[in-house]
Structures are given as structure tokens and as C-alpha cells.
Short mmCIF file of C-alpha atoms in Angstrom, two decimals:
data_model
loop_
_atom_site.label_atom_id
_atom_site.label_comp_id
_atom_site.label_asym_id
_atom_site.label_seq_id
_atom_site.Cartn_x
_atom_site.Cartn_y
_atom_site.Cartn_z
CA UNK P 163 0.00 0.00 0.00
CA UNK P 164 2.86 2.34 0.82
CA UNK P 165 4.37 1.80 -2.66
CA UNK P 166 1.01 2.58 -4.27
CA UNK P 167 0.67 5.78 -2.24
CA UNK P 168 4.19 6.82 -3.24
CA UNK P 169 3.41 6.21 -6.90
CA UNK P 170 0.17 8.21 -6.69
CA UNK P 171 2.07 11.07 -5.04
CA UNK P 172 4.70 10.95 -7.80
CA UNK P 173 2.26 10.91 -10.74
CA UNK P 174 1.97 14.71 -11.13
CA UNK P 175 5.77 14.96 -11.27
CA UNK P 176 6.01 12.09 -13.76
CA UNK P 177 3.53 13.90 -16.02
CA UNK P 178 5.40 17.19 -15.59
CA UNK P 179 8.83 15.83 -16.43
CA UNK P 180 8.03 13.08 -18.92
CA UNK P 181 10.15 13.52 -22.04
CA UNK P 182 12.37 16.11 -20.34
CA UNK P 183 16.14 15.87 -19.95
CA UNK P 184 17.71 15.77 -16.49
CA UNK P 185 21.49 16.11 -16.07
CA UNK P 186 22.88 14.45 -12.95
CA UNK P 187 26.42 15.12 -11.79
CA UNK P 188 27.43 11.97 -9.95
CA UNK P 189 30.06 12.29 -7.24
CA UNK P 190 30.95 12.02 -3.59
CA UNK P 191 30.31 8.97 -1.41
CA UNK P 192 27.59 7.83 -3.83
CA UNK P 193 30.44 6.76 -6.15
CA UNK P 194 32.32 4.72 -3.55
CA UNK P 195 29.88 3.15 -1.06
CA UNK P 196 28.30 0.00 -2.49
CA UNK P 197 24.75 0.52 -1.20
CA UNK P 198 24.74 4.08 -2.54
CA UNK P 199 26.09 2.97 -5.92
CA UNK P 200 23.30 0.41 -6.14
CA UNK P 201 20.68 2.95 -5.10
CA UNK P 202 21.95 5.45 -7.66
CA UNK P 203 21.75 2.90 -10.49
CA UNK P 204 18.21 1.91 -9.51
CA UNK P 205 17.10 5.54 -9.39
CA UNK P 206 18.58 6.26 -12.84
CA UNK P 207 16.77 3.23 -14.29
CA UNK P 208 13.52 4.34 -12.65
CA UNK P 209 13.84 7.83 -14.17
CA UNK P 210 14.28 6.28 -17.62
CA UNK P 211 11.35 3.90 -17.12
CA UNK P 212 8.95 6.71 -16.20
CA UNK P 213 9.83 8.68 -19.31
CA UNK P 214 12.62 11.07 -18.39
CA UNK P 215 15.97 11.26 -20.19
CA UNK P 216 18.65 11.14 -17.49
CA UNK P 217 22.19 12.11 -18.53
CA UNK P 218 24.91 11.18 -16.04
CA UNK P 219 28.12 13.22 -15.80
CA UNK P 220 30.86 12.04 -13.48
CA UNK P 221 34.27 12.94 -12.22
CA UNK P 222 36.31 10.68 -10.01
CA UNK P 223 38.82 12.95 -8.31
CA UNK P 224 39.55 10.68 -5.32
CA UNK P 225 40.27 7.73 -7.63
CA UNK P 226 42.61 9.87 -9.75
CA UNK P 227 44.37 11.19 -6.63
CA UNK P 228 44.77 7.68 -5.23
CA UNK P 229 46.33 6.43 -8.45
CA UNK P 230 48.68 9.42 -8.65
CA UNK P 231 49.83 8.89 -5.07
CA UNK P 232 50.57 5.23 -5.80
CA UNK P 233 52.84 6.44 -8.60
CA UNK P 234 54.44 9.09 -6.34
CA UNK P 235 53.11 11.87 -8.58
CA UNK P 236 52.54 15.33 -7.05
CA UNK P 237 48.91 16.26 -6.41
CA UNK P 238 48.09 19.97 -6.49
CA UNK P 239 44.83 21.91 -6.57
CA UNK P 240 44.24 25.59 -7.28
CA UNK P 241 40.85 27.32 -7.07
CA UNK P 242 39.30 23.88 -6.57
CA UNK P 243 40.82 22.57 -9.84
CA UNK P 244 43.46 19.88 -10.24
CA UNK P 245 46.70 21.22 -11.71
CA UNK P 246 47.18 18.88 -14.68
CA UNK P 247 50.36 18.37 -16.68
CA UNK P 248 50.37 15.90 -19.58
CA UNK P 249 51.09 12.93 -17.27
CA UNK P 250 48.25 13.88 -14.95
CA UNK P 251 45.81 14.07 -17.86
CA UNK P 252 46.89 10.62 -19.01
CA UNK P 253 46.17 9.25 -15.52
CA UNK P 254 42.81 11.03 -15.49
CA UNK P 255 41.88 9.57 -18.88
CA UNK P 256 42.89 6.10 -17.78
CA UNK P 257 41.02 6.22 -14.46
CA UNK P 258 37.92 8.21 -15.47
CA UNK P 259 37.30 6.70 -18.92
CA UNK P 260 38.80 3.26 -18.50
CA UNK P 261 37.66 2.43 -14.96
CA UNK P 262 35.14 4.77 -13.32
CA UNK P 263 33.00 5.29 -16.43
CA UNK P 264 32.79 1.59 -17.22
CA UNK P 265 31.89 0.71 -13.62
CA UNK P 266 28.95 3.16 -13.71
CA UNK P 267 27.79 1.88 -17.10
CA UNK P 268 27.99 -1.74 -15.92
CA UNK P 269 26.01 -0.97 -12.77
CA UNK P 270 23.19 0.72 -14.68
CA UNK P 271 23.16 -2.09 -17.24
CA UNK P 272 22.85 -4.68 -14.50
CA UNK P 273 19.73 -2.94 -13.22
CA UNK P 274 17.97 -3.38 -16.53
CA UNK P 275 18.60 -0.20 -18.51
CA UNK P 276 21.18 -0.02 -21.32
CA UNK P 277 23.75 2.69 -20.68
CA UNK P 278 26.53 3.97 -22.95
CA UNK P 279 29.83 5.33 -21.70
CA UNK P 280 31.21 8.46 -23.37
CA UNK P 281 34.05 10.86 -22.86
CA UNK P 282 34.28 14.31 -24.37
CA UNK P 283 36.74 12.92 -26.91
CA UNK P 284 34.16 10.52 -28.37
CA UNK P 285 32.79 12.08 -31.54
CA UNK P 286 34.19 15.39 -30.28
CA UNK P 287 31.31 15.53 -27.84
CA UNK P 288 33.01 18.16 -25.66
CA UNK P 289 35.29 20.77 -27.22
CA UNK P 290 37.45 22.75 -24.83
CA UNK P 291 40.05 25.47 -24.59
CA UNK P 292 42.82 25.90 -22.05
CA UNK P 293 41.77 27.35 -18.71
CA UNK P 294 43.90 29.46 -16.38
CA UNK P 295 43.67 29.99 -12.64
CA UNK P 296 41.74 32.96 -11.30
CA UNK P 297 45.03 34.81 -10.82
CA UNK P 298 46.02 34.08 -14.43
CA UNK P 299 48.47 31.36 -13.43
CA UNK P 300 49.11 28.25 -15.49
CA UNK P 301 47.33 25.09 -14.25
CA UNK P 302 48.31 22.90 -17.19
CA UNK P 303 45.94 20.91 -19.39
CA UNK P 304 42.81 21.97 -17.55
CA UNK P 305 40.01 22.82 -19.94
CA UNK P 306 36.91 24.95 -20.05
CA UNK P 307 34.04 23.79 -22.26
CA UNK P 308 33.51 25.77 -25.45
CA UNK P 309 31.04 23.54 -27.32
CA UNK P 310 28.81 20.51 -26.73
CA UNK P 311 27.63 18.30 -29.59
CA UNK P 312 23.93 18.43 -28.76
CA UNK P 313 22.90 16.10 -31.59
CA UNK P 314 25.24 13.38 -30.34
CA UNK P 315 24.10 13.52 -26.73
CA UNK P 316 20.41 13.60 -27.71
CA UNK P 317 20.85 10.72 -30.15
CA UNK P 318 22.35 8.53 -27.43
CA UNK P 319 19.82 9.67 -24.80
CA UNK P 320 16.88 8.63 -26.99
CA UNK P 321 17.49 4.94 -26.29
CA UNK P 322 20.24 4.77 -23.69
CA UNK P 323 21.48 6.47 -20.55
CA UNK P 324 24.57 8.50 -21.54
CA UNK P 325 27.32 8.34 -18.92
CA UNK P 326 29.84 11.10 -19.64
CA UNK P 327 33.40 11.25 -18.25
CA UNK P 328 34.81 14.73 -17.75
CA UNK P 329 37.58 14.64 -20.36
CA UNK P 330 37.43 17.00 -23.36
CA UNK P 331 39.55 17.85 -26.38
CA UNK P 332 40.47 20.89 -28.41
CA UNK P 333 40.55 21.38 -32.18
CA UNK P 334 44.06 19.90 -32.33
CA UNK P 335 43.14 16.74 -30.43
CA UNK P 336 44.84 17.79 -27.18
CA UNK P 337 43.02 16.19 -24.22
CA UNK P 338 41.97 18.30 -21.26
CA UNK P 339 41.00 17.47 -17.72
CA UNK P 340 37.75 19.37 -17.06
CA UNK P 341 35.98 19.80 -13.75
CA UNK P 342 32.90 17.54 -13.83
CA UNK P 343 30.68 20.27 -12.38
CA UNK P 344 31.50 22.48 -15.35
CA UNK P 345 30.87 19.61 -17.78
CA UNK P 346 27.46 18.94 -16.22
CA UNK P 347 26.57 22.62 -16.40
CA UNK P 348 27.71 22.93 -20.03
CA UNK P 349 25.68 19.90 -21.13
CA UNK P 350 22.61 21.07 -19.20
CA UNK P 351 22.75 24.50 -20.84
CA UNK P 352 23.39 23.10 -24.32
CA UNK P 353 20.44 20.69 -24.29
CA UNK P 354 18.16 23.03 -22.32
CA UNK P 355 17.77 20.45 -19.55
CA UNK P 356 14.80 20.72 -17.23
CA UNK P 357 16.95 20.06 -14.16
CA UNK P 358 20.62 19.97 -13.19
CA UNK P 359 21.27 17.93 -10.06
CA UNK P 360 24.52 17.58 -8.12
CA UNK P 361 25.06 14.47 -5.99
CA UNK P 362 27.76 15.16 -3.41
CA UNK P 363 28.74 14.12 0.10
CA UNK P 364 28.97 17.66 1.48
CA UNK P 365 26.05 19.60 2.93
CA UNK P 366 26.09 22.23 0.21
CA UNK P 367 26.88 25.91 0.10
CA UNK P 368 27.39 27.27 3.60
CA UNK P 369 27.07 31.01 4.19
CA UNK P 370 29.62 30.47 6.97
CA UNK P 371 32.02 27.63 6.15
CA UNK P 372 32.53 26.92 9.87
CA UNK P 373 28.79 26.65 10.61
CA UNK P 374 26.96 23.58 9.29
CA UNK P 375 23.69 25.27 10.19
CA UNK P 376 24.24 28.09 7.68
CA UNK P 377 23.26 26.05 4.60
CA UNK P 378 21.98 28.25 1.76
CA UNK P 379 18.90 26.41 0.47
CA UNK P 380 17.83 28.87 -2.21
CA UNK P 381 19.53 31.77 -3.99
CA UNK P 382 19.22 33.91 -7.09
CA UNK P 383 22.02 33.87 -9.68
CA UNK P 384 23.09 37.40 -8.75
CA UNK P 385 23.58 36.31 -5.11
CA UNK P 386 25.74 33.38 -6.19
CA UNK P 387 27.85 35.58 -8.46
CA UNK P 388 28.45 38.16 -5.74
CA UNK P 389 29.55 35.44 -3.29
CA UNK P 390 32.02 33.68 -5.60
CA UNK P 391 35.05 35.76 -4.59
CA UNK P 392 34.82 34.46 -1.04
CA UNK P 393 34.23 30.79 -1.94
CA UNK P 394 37.16 28.38 -1.93
CA UNK P 395 37.77 24.69 -2.59
CA UNK P 396 35.47 22.27 -4.38
CA UNK P 397 32.32 24.30 -3.78
CA UNK P 398 33.61 27.09 -6.01
CA UNK P 399 33.35 25.14 -9.33
CA UNK P 400 29.86 24.00 -8.32
CA UNK P 401 28.64 27.53 -7.71
CA UNK P 402 30.37 28.81 -10.83
CA UNK P 403 28.59 26.16 -12.89
#
């Protein structure tokens, strides 16, 4: 009876969002804890079954960091972005595209919905240019998204769940490590998504970083923009996106 009541409660939302695109940035503990990974895959399949077009975008920073540390490679962040020389980008490609992406695809497939793994290099899905730090400093092969191939992402989303790794390329074929929050935002804007959702294991944007009770639950774009100068760490790319 409880399941029936839940379904009845959800019906207006199913009608409202049926046929609409929803971009979900997948990250945090939901990517590492088994019961959360299973729950995420089930939820994505459910969204597809009820008529939405979910598009999953993922990073995998902790996995990349872990692999770099095993190889005794330096790990450096600036303005919440990983400083990425050519070797770092190769590690990111290997971990994000070759391991993390395929694990997510496999998990969704096992729950009954075909998923397709993509990186920004596939079909030139994500075209990027070189990004610099806020102070103008060089942070290596870190990219900012310039163009999204909307036709490609929509074509895949018609029948499958696209799972996009946050690697992009420029016109010369140079690969770039791109913050997954920015990738999710760029795809959502390009396809005019109905919703952009971030899954993370932090509370969210805190007006006072030392006070967990200061969570900002709602804000206008102008408020976010005016606060960016004082935001540091991983929350900054999220708010920028």
C-alpha cells in the first residue's frame, strides 16, 4: 500500500517531467559506497522507465588522486581545480574513462537499462580550450568547455542512458582534464535540460564555512555571483557552474 501511495504522489511529477532531460552530476560517497552505488543505479533506471531522459556526468577525483599517489606523482589543486600536466591528464583519462566510467555503465546495465559510456573525446562531444587559474596562473591541461555536440548527446539519450566522463579535447586533439561540475553545467545549458542535479557528500553551500547550520537552500544567480570571490575549494566550481 505504501508503494502505491508513493506512486500516486509521484504521478503529477512524472507527467510534468516526462520527455524532459535531467542532467545528474554523480560524485561524492555515492560513487564509492556500495549501497549508494546500487541505489543510484536503480534511481537512474527508474527515471528512464517513467519517461525522463537522465544524462549522467561524473568525475572521479579521489580515484585519480589515489592512483597518482601510488605512482608518487605530485597532487596539487588551485581554485578547486586539479593542476594537470600531460602525465596527470593521461592518468585522469585512464582512471575516469577506463575504470570509473565503465563501472557506472555496468552498474546501470545490471539494473535493466542499457547505458553507454562516453568521454568528451568521443565524436568530439566536448570541445574545450585551455583554462587558467583565477590569478592568471598556469594550471596545465585543464580545460573549459567551449562547445557541446547536442545532436550526439540527444541521439544517445533517446534509447540509452549516456554516462559522460569529464575529459574533453580541443581542435588539435589535445586532451583536457575538465571539472565535472563544469561539464554537467555545459551539457545542461546546451540541451536546455529541465533540471541539473549535483550528488555530493557535502552539505552544500554554507554562508559560513565553519557553521553547518548556515546552509543556503535557495539563492538567485546574482547572489551566487556576488559570493564567488569568497568561496574556496570544491564548492567554487559548483557555484560557478
